[in-house]
Every structure is written in structure tokens, then in C-alpha cells.
Coordinates of C-alpha atoms and ligand atoms in Angstrom, one line a residue:
X1 CA 91.7 119.1 136.1
X2 CA 88.6 119.0 134.1
X3 CA 89.8 115.8 132.4
X4 CA 90.5 114.1 135.7
X5 CA 87.0 114.9 137.0
X6 CA 85.5 113.7 133.8
X7 CA 87.5 110.5 133.9
X8 CA 86.4 109.8 137.5
X9 CA 82.8 110.5 136.5
X10 CA 83.1 108.2 133.5
X11 CA 84.7 105.4 135.5
X12 CA 82.1 105.8 138.3
X13 CA 79.4 105.6 135.7
X14 CA 81.0 102.5 134.2
X15 CA 81.2 100.8 137.6
X16 CA 77.6 101.8 138.3
X17 CA 76.4 100.5 134.9
X18 CA 78.3 97.3 135.3
X19 CA 76.5 96.6 138.5
X20 CA 79.8 96.6 140.4
X21 CA 80.9 93.4 138.7
X22 CA 84.7 94.0 139.0
X23 CA 85.7 91.6 136.3
X24 CA 83.4 93.1 133.7
X25 CA 84.4 96.6 134.9
X26 CA 88.1 95.8 134.4
X27 CA 87.4 94.5 131.0
X28 CA 85.3 97.4 130.1
X29 CA 88.0 99.8 131.3
X30 CA 90.5 97.9 129.2
X31 CA 88.1 98.2 126.3
X32 CA 87.7 101.9 126.9
X33 CA 91.4 102.5 126.9
X34 CA 91.8 100.5 123.8
X35 CA 89.0 102.4 122.1
X36 CA 90.5 105.7 123.1
X37 CA 93.9 104.8 121.8
X38 CA 92.4 103.4 118.6
X39 CA 90.5 106.7 118.1
X40 CA 93.7 108.7 118.8
X41 CA 95.6 106.5 116.3
X42 CA 93.4 107.3 113.5
X43 CA 92.5 110.9 114.3
X44 CA 94.3 113.2 112.0
X45 CA 93.1 116.8 112.5
X46 CA 92.1 118.8 109.4
X47 CA 95.2 120.3 107.9
X48 CA 97.5 117.6 109.3
X49 CA 98.6 115.0 106.8
X50 CA 98.3 111.2 106.9
X51 CA 101.5 109.1 106.8
X52 CA 100.4 107.0 103.9
X53 CA 98.5 107.2 100.6
X54 CA 96.6 104.0 100.2
X55 CA 95.7 103.2 96.7
X56 CA 92.7 100.8 96.5
X57 CA 91.7 99.1 93.2
X58 CA 88.1 100.0 92.4
X59 CA 87.1 96.7 90.8
X60 CA 84.0 97.1 88.7
X61 CA 84.2 100.9 89.3
X62 CA 87.0 100.9 86.7
X63 CA 89.1 103.3 88.8
X64 CA 91.3 103.5 91.8
X65 CA 90.6 105.2 95.1
X66 CA 93.2 107.1 97.2
X67 CA 92.7 107.0 101.0
X68 CA 94.8 108.6 103.7
X69 CA 96.1 106.1 106.2
X70 CA 95.7 106.0 109.2
X71 CA 92.8 108.4 109.1
X72 CA 90.9 106.3 106.5
X73 CA 89.8 109.6 104.8
X74 CA 88.8 109.3 101.2
X75 CA 91.1 111.6 99.2
X76 CA 90.6 111.1 95.5
X77 CA 89.3 108.8 92.8
X78 CA 91.5 108.3 89.7
X79 CA 89.2 107.3 86.9
X80 CA 90.9 105.0 84.5
X81 CA 88.8 102.6 82.4
X82 CA 85.5 104.4 82.8
X83 CA 84.4 108.0 82.0
X84 CA 83.9 110.2 85.0
X85 CA 82.0 113.3 83.9
X86 CA 82.5 115.2 87.1
X87 CA 86.3 115.0 86.7
X88 CA 86.1 115.7 83.0
X89 CA 87.6 112.3 82.3
X90 CA 86.7 110.5 79.0
X91 CA 83.2 111.9 79.0
X92 CA 83.5 114.1 76.0
X93 CA 83.9 111.8 72.9
X94 CA 86.2 114.5 71.3
X95 CA 88.6 114.6 74.3
X96 CA 92.0 113.0 74.3
X97 CA 91.2 110.9 77.4
X98 CA 88.1 109.6 75.7
X99 CA 89.9 108.8 72.5
X100 CA 92.7 107.0 74.3
X101 CA 90.3 104.9 76.3
X102 CA 87.9 104.1 73.4
X103 CA 90.9 103.2 71.2
X104 CA 91.7 100.3 73.6
X105 CA 88.2 98.9 74.2
X106 CA 84.9 99.5 76.0
X107 CA 84.2 102.4 78.4
X108 CA 84.2 100.1 81.4
X109 CA 86.9 98.2 83.3
X110 CA 87.5 95.9 86.3
X111 CA 90.6 97.0 88.2
X112 CA 92.1 94.4 90.6
X113 CA 95.8 94.8 91.2
X114 CA 97.5 98.2 91.8
X115 CA 101.3 97.9 91.4
X116 CA 103.8 100.7 92.4
X117 CA 107.1 101.2 90.7
X118 CA 110.3 100.4 92.8
X119 CA 113.9 101.4 92.7
X120 CA 116.4 99.4 94.8
X121 CA 113.7 97.5 96.5
X122 CA 111.7 100.5 97.6
X123 CA 108.7 102.4 96.2
X124 CA 110.1 105.3 94.2
X125 CA 106.6 107.0 93.8
X126 CA 106.8 107.4 90.1
X127 CA 104.3 105.0 88.5
X128 CA 101.2 103.0 89.4
X129 CA 100.1 100.2 87.1
X130 CA 96.7 98.6 87.2
X131 CA 94.9 95.8 85.2
X132 CA 91.5 95.7 83.6
X133 CA 90.3 92.1 84.0
X134 CA 87.2 92.7 81.9
X135 CA 88.8 94.0 78.7
X136 CA 92.5 92.8 78.9
X137 CA 94.1 96.2 79.4
X138 CA 96.8 97.6 81.6
X139 CA 97.1 101.3 82.5
X140 CA 99.9 103.4 83.9
X141 CA 99.2 106.3 86.2
X142 CA 101.7 109.1 86.6
X143 CA 102.0 109.9 90.3
X144 CA 103.2 113.4 89.6
X145 CA 99.6 114.2 88.6
X146 CA 97.7 111.1 89.7
X147 CA 96.3 110.8 86.2
X148 CA 96.4 108.2 83.5
X149 CA 99.5 108.4 81.3
X150 CA 98.9 105.3 79.1
X151 CA 96.5 102.5 78.5
X152 CA 97.2 99.5 76.2
X153 CA 95.3 96.4 75.2
X154 CA 97.1 93.2 75.8
X155 CA 96.6 90.8 72.8
X156 CA 96.2 87.0 72.9
X157 CA 94.8 86.6 76.4
X158 CA 91.5 87.0 78.2
X159 CA 90.8 88.0 81.8
X160 CA 94.0 90.1 82.3
X161 CA 94.2 89.5 86.0
X162 CA 97.4 89.1 88.1
X163 CA 99.7 92.0 87.6
X164 CA 103.2 92.6 88.9
X165 CA 106.4 94.4 88.1
X166 CA 109.4 92.3 87.1
X167 CA 112.0 92.9 89.8
X168 CA 114.5 94.3 90.4
X169 CA 114.9 96.0 87.1
X170 CA 111.2 97.0 86.6
X171 CA 111.6 96.9 82.9
X172 CA 108.5 94.8 82.4
X173 CA 105.1 94.6 84.1
X174 CA 103.6 91.2 83.5
X175 CA 99.9 90.3 83.4
X176 CA 98.2 86.9 83.7
X177 CA 95.5 85.7 81.4
X178 CA 93.0 84.0 83.7
X179 CA 90.3 83.1 81.1
X180 CA 91.3 80.6 78.3
X181 CA 90.7 81.2 74.7
X182 CA 92.1 80.5 71.2
X183 CA 93.6 83.7 70.0
X184 CA 95.0 82.0 66.9
X185 CA 91.9 80.5 65.3
X186 CA 89.3 82.3 67.3
X187 CA 87.7 78.8 67.6
X188 CA 85.1 77.8 70.2
X189 CA 86.7 74.4 70.7
X190 CA 88.0 74.1 74.3
X191 CA 90.7 71.6 73.1
X192 CA 92.3 74.6 71.4
X193 CA 92.1 76.9 74.5
X194 CA 95.4 78.3 76.0
X195 CA 96.3 81.2 78.1
X196 CA 99.4 83.4 78.4
X197 CA 101.4 85.5 80.6
X198 CA 102.2 88.8 78.9
X199 CA 105.4 90.9 79.5
X200 CA 104.8 94.5 78.8
X201 CA 107.3 97.3 78.4
X202 CA 106.7 99.0 81.8
X203 CA 106.8 102.5 80.3
X204 CA 105.1 102.2 76.9
X205 CA 102.9 99.2 77.9
X206 CA 103.6 97.5 74.5
X207 CA 103.5 93.8 74.9
X208 CA 107.1 92.6 74.3
X209 CA 106.5 88.9 74.4
X210 CA 104.2 86.3 75.9
X211 CA 104.6 82.8 77.3
X212 CA 101.6 80.6 76.4
X213 CA 100.4 77.3 77.9
X214 CA 97.4 75.1 78.4
X215 CA 95.4 76.2 81.5
X216 CA 95.2 79.6 83.1
X217 CA 97.2 82.0 85.3
X218 CA 95.6 83.8 88.2
X219 CA 97.7 85.9 90.6
X220 CA 101.2 87.2 89.9
X221 CA 104.3 88.0 92.0
X222 CA 108.0 88.6 90.9
X223 CA 111.1 87.1 92.4
X224 CA 113.5 89.7 93.6
X225 CA 116.6 88.7 91.6
X226 CA 115.5 89.0 88.0
X227 CA 115.2 85.2 87.5
X228 CA 111.8 83.8 88.1
X229 CA 108.3 85.3 88.1
X230 CA 105.5 83.3 89.6
X231 CA 101.8 82.8 89.0
X232 CA 99.1 80.6 90.6
X233 CA 97.2 78.4 88.1
X234 CA 93.9 77.0 89.3
X235 CA 92.7 75.6 86.0
X236 CA 95.4 73.1 85.1
X237 CA 92.4 70.9 84.1
X238 CA 91.7 73.4 81.2
X239 CA 88.1 72.9 82.1
X240 CA 85.2 75.1 81.1
X241 CA 82.9 74.4 84.1
X242 CA 83.5 75.1 87.8
X243 CA 83.1 71.3 88.5
X244 CA 85.8 70.6 85.9
X245 CA 88.1 73.2 87.4
X246 CA 88.1 71.4 90.7
X247 CA 88.6 67.9 89.3
X248 CA 92.3 67.6 90.1
X249 CA 93.5 67.4 93.7
X250 CA 96.5 69.6 92.9
X251 CA 97.1 72.5 90.6
X252 CA 100.2 74.6 90.2
X253 CA 102.3 77.6 90.7
X254 CA 104.0 78.4 87.4
X255 CA 107.5 79.8 87.4
X256 CA 108.7 81.6 84.3
X257 CA 112.4 81.8 83.8
X258 CA 112.6 85.4 82.3
X259 CA 116.2 85.4 81.1
X260 CA 115.5 82.0 79.4
X261 CA 112.4 83.5 77.7
X262 CA 114.5 86.4 76.5
X263 CA 117.1 84.0 75.1
X264 CA 114.4 82.1 73.3
X265 CA 113.1 85.3 71.8
X266 CA 116.6 86.3 70.6
X267 CA 116.9 82.8 69.1
X268 CA 113.6 83.2 67.3
X269 CA 111.9 80.3 69.2
X270 CA 108.5 81.9 69.1
X271 CA 105.4 82.2 66.9
X272 CA 104.1 85.7 66.1
X273 CA 100.4 86.0 67.0
X274 CA 98.6 89.3 66.5
X275 CA 101.9 91.1 66.2
X276 CA 103.3 89.7 69.5
X277 CA 106.1 87.1 69.8
X278 CA 104.6 84.2 71.7
X279 CA 106.8 81.5 73.3
X280 CA 104.9 78.2 73.5
X281 CA 106.0 76.7 76.8
X282 CA 106.0 73.2 75.4
X283 CA 108.6 74.2 72.8
X284 CA 111.1 75.8 75.2
X285 CA 111.9 73.4 78.1
X286 CA 112.5 75.3 81.3
X287 CA 110.8 78.5 80.4
X288 CA 107.7 77.5 82.4
X289 CA 108.1 75.2 85.4
X290 CA 104.9 73.9 87.1
X291 CA 105.2 73.5 90.9
X292 CA 102.5 71.2 92.3
X293 CA 100.3 72.9 95.0
X294 CA 96.9 71.9 96.5
X295 CA 93.8 72.3 94.5
X296 CA 92.9 75.7 93.1
X297 CA 95.4 78.1 94.7
X298 CA 94.9 81.8 94.7
X299 CA 97.2 84.4 96.2
X300 CA 100.9 84.3 95.1
X301 CA 103.3 86.4 97.1
X302 CA 107.1 86.5 97.2
X303 CA 108.6 87.2 100.6
X304 CA 110.4 90.6 101.1
X305 CA 113.8 88.8 101.2
X306 CA 113.1 87.1 97.9
X307 CA 113.6 83.6 99.4
X308 CA 110.1 82.1 99.2
X309 CA 107.0 82.4 97.2
X310 CA 103.8 81.6 99.1
X311 CA 100.8 80.2 97.4
X312 CA 97.5 80.5 99.2
X313 CA 95.4 77.3 99.2
X314 CA 91.9 78.8 98.8
X315 CA 90.2 75.3 98.8
X316 CA 92.9 73.9 101.0
X317 CA 93.5 75.4 104.5
X318 CA 97.2 75.7 103.8
X319 CA 99.8 78.1 102.4
X320 CA 102.4 76.4 100.3
X321 CA 105.9 77.7 100.9
X322 CA 108.1 77.3 97.8
X323 CA 111.9 78.1 97.6
X324 CA 112.0 80.9 95.0
X325 CA 115.4 79.8 93.7
X326 CA 115.2 76.0 93.6
X327 CA 111.4 75.9 93.1
X328 CA 111.1 73.1 95.7
X329 CA 108.1 73.0 98.0
X330 CA 109.5 73.2 101.5
X331 CA 106.5 73.5 103.8
X332 CA 102.7 73.6 103.6
X333 CA 101.5 75.0 107.0
X334 CA 97.9 75.0 107.9
X335 CA 96.6 78.6 108.5
X336 CA 92.8 78.4 108.5
X337 CA 89.9 78.2 106.1
X338 CA 89.9 79.8 102.7
X339 CA 93.4 81.4 102.5
X340 CA 93.4 83.9 99.7
X341 CA 96.3 86.4 99.9
X342 CA 99.4 86.9 102.0
X343 CA 101.3 90.0 103.0
X344 CA 104.4 90.8 105.1
X345 CA 105.8 93.0 107.9
X346 CA 109.5 92.7 107.3
X347 CA 110.0 91.0 110.6
X348 CA 109.6 87.5 109.3
X349 CA 105.9 87.3 109.7
X350 CA 103.3 86.6 107.1
X351 CA 99.6 87.8 107.3
X352 CA 97.2 85.6 105.3
X353 CA 93.6 86.6 104.6
X354 CA 91.1 83.8 105.4
X355 CA 87.9 84.3 103.3
X356 CA 85.9 81.5 105.0
X357 CA 87.0 82.2 108.6
X358 CA 86.7 86.0 108.1
X359 CA 90.1 86.4 109.7
X360 CA 93.6 87.7 109.2
X361 CA 96.1 85.1 110.5
X362 CA 99.6 86.2 111.5
X363 CA 102.2 83.5 111.2
X364 CA 105.9 83.2 111.4
X365 CA 107.5 81.9 108.1
X366 CA 110.7 80.4 109.5
X367 CA 108.9 78.6 112.3
X368 CA 106.4 77.2 109.8
X369 CA 109.3 75.9 107.7
X370 CA 110.9 74.3 110.8
X371 CA 107.6 72.8 111.8
X372 CA 107.6 74.3 115.3
X373 CA 104.0 74.1 116.6
X374 CA 103.8 77.8 117.6
X375 CA 104.2 79.3 114.1
X376 CA 100.7 80.8 114.4
X377 CA 101.3 84.1 116.2
X378 CA 97.8 85.7 116.2
X379 CA 94.4 85.8 114.6
X380 CA 91.9 88.7 114.4
X381 CA 88.3 88.7 113.1
X382 CA 87.5 90.9 110.2
X383 CA 84.0 91.9 109.0
X384 CA 83.4 90.1 106.8
X385 CA 85.0 87.6 104.3
X386 CA 88.2 89.2 103.5
X387 CA 89.7 89.0 100.0
X388 CA 93.1 90.7 99.7
X389 CA 95.0 92.0 102.6
X390 CA 98.1 94.3 102.2
X391 CA 100.6 95.7 104.7
X392 CA 102.5 98.9 104.0
X393 CA 105.4 98.3 101.6
X394 CA 104.7 94.5 101.6
X395 CA 105.8 94.0 98.0
X396 CA 109.0 95.9 98.4
X397 CA 112.2 94.5 100.1
X398 CA 111.5 96.7 103.1
X399 CA 108.0 96.5 104.4
X400 CA 107.4 99.1 107.2
X401 CA 105.3 96.7 109.4
X402 CA 103.0 99.3 110.9
X403 CA 99.7 99.2 109.0
X404 CA 97.7 96.5 107.3
X405 CA 94.5 96.9 105.3
X406 CA 91.9 94.1 105.2
X407 CA 89.8 94.4 102.1
X408 CA 86.5 92.7 103.0
X409 CA 84.0 91.5 100.5
X410 CA 81.0 91.9 102.7
X411 CA 80.1 94.5 105.3
X412 CA 76.7 93.1 106.5
X413 CA 75.6 95.2 109.5
X414 CA 78.8 97.4 109.7
X415 CA 77.2 100.5 108.3
X416 CA 73.6 101.9 107.9
X417 CA 71.7 99.9 105.3
X418 CA 71.4 101.8 102.1
X419 CA 69.4 99.2 100.2
X420 CA 70.1 95.6 99.5
X421 CA 73.7 96.3 98.4
X422 CA 75.8 97.2 101.4
X423 CA 79.0 99.3 101.0
X424 CA 82.2 97.5 100.5
X425 CA 84.3 97.5 103.7
X426 CA 87.9 97.9 104.6
X427 CA 89.5 97.5 108.0
X428 CA 92.7 99.1 109.2
X429 CA 94.9 96.9 111.4
X430 CA 97.8 98.0 113.5
X431 CA 100.5 95.4 113.1
X432 CA 103.3 97.2 114.9
X433 CA 103.0 94.9 118.0
X434 CA 103.0 91.2 118.6
X435 CA 99.2 91.2 118.6
X436 CA 97.2 92.7 115.8
X437 CA 94.7 95.4 116.6
X438 CA 91.7 96.2 114.4
X439 CA 91.6 100.0 114.6
X440 CA 89.0 101.2 112.1
X441 CA 86.6 100.3 109.4
X442 CA 85.8 102.4 106.4
X443 CA 83.4 101.9 103.5
X444 CA 84.1 102.5 99.8
X445 CA 82.6 102.1 96.4
X446 CA 82.5 98.6 94.9
X447 CA 84.7 96.7 94.8
X448 CA 88.2 97.1 95.9
X449 CA 90.3 94.0 95.5
X450 CA 93.8 94.9 96.4
X451 CA 95.6 98.0 97.8
X452 CA 99.1 99.4 98.0
X453 CA 100.3 101.9 100.6
X454 CA 103.0 104.4 99.9
X455 CA 104.5 106.7 102.5
X456 CA 103.8 110.4 102.1
X457 CA 107.5 111.2 102.2
X458 CA 108.1 109.3 99.0
X459 CA 105.5 111.3 97.1
X460 CA 105.3 114.8 98.7
X461 CA 108.1 116.4 96.7
X462 CA 107.1 114.6 93.6
X463 CA 103.5 115.4 93.1
X464 CA 103.0 118.6 91.1
X465 CA 100.7 121.4 92.1
X466 CA 100.6 123.1 88.8
X467 CA 101.3 121.9 85.3
X468 CA 104.4 123.1 83.5
X469 CA 103.5 125.1 80.5
X470 CA 102.8 122.6 77.7
X471 CA 103.8 123.1 74.0
X472 CA 100.1 123.4 73.1
X473 CA 99.3 126.1 75.7
X474 CA 97.4 129.1 74.7
X475 CA 98.9 132.3 76.1
X476 CA 97.1 135.3 77.4
X477 CA 96.6 137.7 74.6
X478 CA 96.9 135.0 72.0
X479 CA 93.4 133.7 72.2
X480 CA 91.9 133.4 68.8
X481 CA 89.4 131.7 66.4
X482 CA 90.9 129.9 63.4
X483 CA 88.5 128.9 60.6
X484 CA 89.2 126.4 57.9
X485 CA 86.1 125.5 56.0
X486 CA 83.7 123.9 58.4
X487 CA 86.4 123.3 60.9
X488 CA 86.8 125.9 63.6
X489 CA 89.5 126.0 66.2
X490 CA 89.0 128.1 69.3
X491 CA 92.1 128.9 71.4
X492 CA 90.9 129.9 74.8
X493 CA 92.4 130.8 78.1
X494 CA 90.8 130.8 81.5
X495 CA 91.7 132.5 84.8
X496 CA 89.5 133.8 87.7
X497 CA 86.9 134.7 86.5
X498 CA 86.9 134.7 82.7
X499 CA 87.0 132.6 79.7
X500 CA 88.7 134.4 76.7
X501 CA 87.1 134.4 74.2
X502 CA 83.9 135.1 76.1
X503 CA 82.0 134.3 73.0
X504 CA 82.6 132.7 69.6
X505 CA 80.5 132.2 66.6
X506 CA 80.2 129.1 64.4
X507 CA 77.9 127.8 61.7
X508 CA 75.5 124.9 62.4
X509 CA 77.3 121.7 61.5
X510 CA 80.8 123.1 62.1
X511 CA 83.3 120.9 63.8
X512 CA 84.6 122.9 66.7
X513 CA 87.9 122.1 68.4
X514 CA 88.6 123.8 71.7
X515 CA 92.0 124.3 73.1
X516 CA 91.6 125.6 76.6
X517 CA 94.6 126.7 78.8
X518 CA 94.2 127.4 82.5
X519 CA 96.7 130.2 82.8
X520 CA 96.6 130.3 86.6
X521 CA 99.9 129.9 88.3
X522 CA 98.6 129.3 91.8
X523 CA 97.9 125.9 93.1
X524 CA 94.4 124.5 93.8
X525 CA 92.8 126.8 91.2
X526 CA 91.2 124.4 88.7
X527 CA 88.5 125.6 86.3
X528 CA 86.0 123.5 84.4
X529 CA 84.4 124.2 81.0
X530 CA 80.8 122.9 80.7
X531 CA 78.9 123.5 77.5
X532 CA 75.1 123.6 78.0
X533 CA 73.2 120.9 76.1
X534 CA 76.3 119.6 74.4
X535 CA 77.3 117.0 77.0
X536 CA 80.7 118.6 77.5
X537 CA 82.6 119.0 80.7
X538 CA 86.3 119.6 80.6
X539 CA 88.5 119.9 83.6
X540 CA 91.6 122.2 83.4
X541 CA 94.0 122.3 86.3
X542 CA 96.4 125.2 86.8
X543 CA 98.8 125.4 83.8
X544 CA 97.0 122.6 82.0
X545 CA 95.8 122.7 78.4
X546 CA 92.7 120.5 77.7
X547 CA 91.3 119.9 74.2
X548 CA 88.0 118.6 73.0
X549 CA 86.2 118.4 69.6
X550 CA 82.5 118.4 68.9
X551 CA 80.1 119.2 66.1
X552 CA 77.9 122.3 66.7
X553 CA 74.8 120.7 65.4
X554 CA 72.2 122.7 67.3
X555 CA 71.3 126.3 66.4
X556 CA 71.2 129.1 68.9
X557 CA 72.9 130.4 72.0
X558 CA 74.7 127.9 74.2
X559 CA 76.4 129.1 77.3
X560 CA 79.6 127.7 78.6
X561 CA 80.4 128.1 82.3
X562 CA 83.0 127.1 84.9
X563 CA 82.2 123.9 86.8
X564 CA 84.8 124.3 89.7
X565 CA 83.9 127.0 92.2
X566 CA 86.9 129.2 91.8
X567 CA 86.1 132.8 93.0
X568 CA 83.3 135.1 94.1
X569 CA 82.7 135.6 90.3
X570 CA 82.5 131.9 89.6
X571 CA 79.0 132.1 88.4
X572 CA 79.9 135.0 86.2
X573 CA 82.7 132.9 84.7
X574 CA 80.8 132.0 81.5
X575 CA 80.5 132.7 77.9
X576 CA 78.5 132.0 74.8
X577 CA 78.8 129.8 71.7
X578 CA 76.6 131.4 69.0
X579 CA 75.5 128.8 66.5
X580 CA 74.2 130.5 63.3
X581 CA 72.6 129.0 60.2
X582 CA 75.0 127.9 57.4
X583 CA 75.9 130.9 55.3
X584 CA 75.2 133.5 58.0
X585 CA 77.9 136.1 58.5
X586 CA 80.2 135.3 61.4
X587 CA 82.2 137.7 63.5
X588 CA 85.7 136.8 64.8
X589 CA 85.5 139.4 67.5
X590 CA 86.4 137.3 70.6
X591 CA 83.8 139.0 72.6
X592 CA 83.1 141.9 74.9
X593 CA 85.7 140.6 77.3
X594 CA 88.5 141.7 75.1
X595 CA 87.0 145.2 74.8
X596 CA 86.6 145.5 78.6
X597 CA 90.1 144.1 79.1
X598 CA 91.5 146.6 76.6
X599 CA 89.7 149.4 78.3
X600 CA 90.8 148.3 81.7
X601 CA 94.5 147.9 80.7
X602 CA 94.3 151.2 79.0
X603 CA 93.1 152.7 82.2
X604 CA 95.9 150.8 84.0
X605 CA 93.4 148.8 86.2
X606 CA 93.5 145.2 87.0
X607 CA 90.5 143.0 87.9
X608 CA 90.6 142.5 91.6
X609 CA 87.9 139.9 92.0
X610 CA 89.1 136.7 93.5
Ligands
LIG701 CU1 91.9 87.8 95.0 CU2 91.3 89.7 91.4 CU3 93.4 89.8 93.5 CU4 90.1 89.8 94.1 S1 91.7 88.7 93.1 S2 90.3 89.1 96.1
LIG702 CU1 86.5 129.1 87.3 CU2 84.7 128.6 88.6
LIG703 CA1 91.9 73.0 89.6

């Protein structure tokens, strides 16, 4: 009743405001309906879960961002190639995450292409791989914990850019070298420049082999039958200036015959460079086939059925459709200005991002091949200058055809100005109908390039809520201080609302190694260990053991305290490191806590603070 009255009032108000112009009223009503339904589509009440996890590359943020779709809620950042002190990631030079990252290169990365693992043509929710274009690394994220499991440097190439999983086996991920160099002689002579496509063991990330060639490789996509993998190549000129890179009218899509490359490896037809077998494409005919496409192509996407690979024209208003088995160009439909990337709905439609036109164009692949004039199905404006676009499940064999993300390079006036640099912008588009509908826009940190969307159902039973006990775990009652010359190891536990030991003593200059186990068994009860003035913040999730090493070089009392608000006694969850002059007598008493605990357990009491 109330709603009806309100509706009548709103309608009357709308008519009044529109000055009784019935056309405009009708269109406003339609707009109002559409707005309402868009709002309903993205409104997920607190406590209700989104259907999808969208994982957006963070570009020069060196991380990836997890958003809920359709709500567009920001859920989590997974730091990868950069320290993130707040999350206790790679910020303490003595921590495992820091050592692993620093061992592979600088503490900065540029992530572009998130890739999800697949089994039988569907996402299995196990792994996410991501490239670091700036420092030629690839990382693997374990989706049980949403944390980095491995990072490796890829030798012999620069600008590790396009990344894809080799399908259907998934035994490799392969990464494209976009920037040319001479890894053999380290020369500065462009005549010696080459690039490579590296095939990495998908689990260990060791580079198993590379195929090298003159020119570069940009964006990557795998065929679905284990035969060819594809890469766009915009610098077949092997030029070093942007003018030089656009000299030729046509460049290429490179197709690598993976079984043939494996055969060449087995037959020893390679040169070992920096410990990696490198197959020079000139020496193994057929290992790399160049397919001519218009000038400076960019996106490279194999259709869900594995029949075609589509190369976006970038400087040409076309998408080149190539038969993924015969490698013949079969059509080159015009789609609009600045086509960059293409994604799919599983109903035979392609969606191409148009950077210059600021549009997503929906087009029918078979109609474009047949040359029927109505192959363009729909266009929507996006805000503004879209780079990647990705539909849910688009790089599997079974896209779900419901949501599409447009990852826009510029947001201009879409959000409140917050200085000269505006937030990056994404838009969510409903592609379930014939016409696309832009439903929502959401900002994020710079600069997402690509995204993948995985359904919640694939992940929800897989993600862990507490760590299983690790071999290195410190058990309650077994906390201790172990001294060996100037090396001191502190075995610590934490639980609401105590660290045990609550204090430990060291000599100035001692190297201190902390092993801290969060002995909580309930979910969502993380603790942190921050050590004042020592630049240390360690995150410890339930059941997890974190380690870090540092030198106690400053004399005096340094408090450690919990950085994750965990209980009413969170502020009291703290202890002291007592740094005494060399030669001073040290106590191994692990602190007043143990005495209190002993007294308490003797009295049969348990702490009831939560
Ligand atoms: Cu087009 Cu690095 Cu995927 Cu950016 S690349 S847009
Ligand atoms: Cu533990 Cu706050
Ligand atoms: Ca070129």
C-alpha cells in the first residue's frame, strides 16, 4: 500500500517535472524502471554472498584485487610483487615472503594477466597465475588461502607480458617477452635483439623451454586441443622506436606448435641459454608459424569452442578471425575504432573492447565469417577508453554469458575528483540478454588491466578458514627461547589475548628469529605481531606459523603488540623484547604470563576474555 502511494507520488512528480511532455515522461519512466532494476541487480545485502569472485590485475600496484560480482564490493587485495606492510607481506626483510620476493628481483611489479587453472574446460578454483611485466616474473596464487605460493624469474626475455595456461592439460603456463633484448651477449646492438615465449612448469614455475625469434610477442591465448598456442606480435619490424614499430602495414599472430617444440627438445635441437633450453624458431621449421594480420595487433583470444583465434586490430578497426587448426585467416570483420581485447558469452557472440570509440561491441562470430551484414549485434558506451574486457568464464570452454567487466583506462568525471589522478574505473555489464546493459561502475586502485571471474560455487568448499597445523608449528606449552651464541630463536604462540612468551631477553646485536604460531582454531581470528621501532609487522592467521628474523641492534625495551583487533583485550595483547648490553645476564623466564597461567591452571580457571 505504502509502496503504491509512493509510486503514484513519484510518477506524478515526474510528470509534473517533465512539464507534461508525454514522450519525455515515458522515456523517464523507462529510465526509472531500468535504474531500479539495475540497482536491484547489484544490491547484495550484507551477509549475502555475491555469485562471482572477480580477480582484477593490479597493474603497477603489483598485486591483484578481489571484487564480488555483481555487487562490485571490494573484498581483498592479494599482494604479490610488492610489500604490503598492513597485510604483513614481504615488509620484514627477515620474513619468508620478503626473501622469496627479493630472491627473484625488485620489490615492485606490474601485473597484467590473471589466469585461472582449468580442468576439463572449466575453472577448477585451484590456482591463479599472474605475470610481472616490469621484472619478468610469474607468480602462482593458491586459491585455498588466496596467498602467493610461488614466484619465479623467467630468464632470457624482457617485458613478460601475455600469459596463458596451455590447454587442455594445463601442464605449462606460457609467457610472452614483449621487449626485445640480447640475453646471450648482453649487447646493446638492436641487430642482435630477439624475444622469446617461455613455457613454465605450471606448478613449480621453472622455465622448461623457450621458443625464440626476431621481434616480440604481446598477448597470449591457448588453443583448446594441445596443439597450437597463439601470440600477437606487433613489432615484427624489430624496431626500437614507436615510428619504426608501425612501419609495416601488417604484423603477425604467432602460432607455436607445442608438440613439435617438445619433439625438438627431445632431439636436442636447442641452445642452452642461462640454464634454459631455447629453440630458435629459424632452426626448427614449423615450430613458429607467423600469420599475417593488420598492423600492430593487440588482443589474442581463442573462442570457447577452440575453433578460432581472434586478433584485435588496435590500429586497424578490425578483428582478424583465424582458423585455430589450419592457421588460415578466414575473415576480418570491422568492429570499430581501437579494438583491443575480445571476450565471449558461449552463445556464439564476441565482445570486443574499443579503446578509441570507448565502447564494447557485441558481434556474432559465425555471421561475421559468413559476411552477413547484421553481424554487429549491439554497442554500449563505456566511461572511458576501455582496455581489457572479460566475461565470466570466457577463457574456459563454457562461458556463463551473464556478466562482463569493462576495465576502463580513464574515469574522467565519473567519481569525485581526488587530485589530478582520477581513480581507475570498471563497469559491470549485464550480457544475459540480446542487448547489453551497463549496470554499475566501480573505482579501484591503479591500474587493472585484465580480470577473471570465477563462480563462488567453485571456490566455496575449497577456500580454507584455518590453516592445518604446519610441521613448524609451536604448540601451547612448548614456547621457548633457544640461544646459540648470538643467535636467539623465540618459539612463540598467540591466542586471544596473549603472546607467550610475554617477554624475552636478548643481547644487543643478537640475531633474533621468531617463530610465531596462531593457535586459534576458530575462523576469522587473525593476530598480528608488530615490534615497535623495528619495522616489523607479521600477520598470523588461525593455525598459521609465521617466521621472521632481525638483528636486535637497539638497546632497551621494545613492545610487541597485536595489530588485528581480536578481542576486548586486544590492546593488552602485547609483550616486551628486552635488549640488554652485550655480556649482561639474561633470563630465559618466558615472562609473567607463564606464571599467571600456571597459577590459573593450578586454580582450575580459564581466561574468559574474548
Ligand atoms: Cu591490453 Cu598488458 Cu593485457 Cu593492458 S595489456 S589493456
Ligand atoms: Cu590479537 Cu589483537
Ligand atoms: Ca608493427
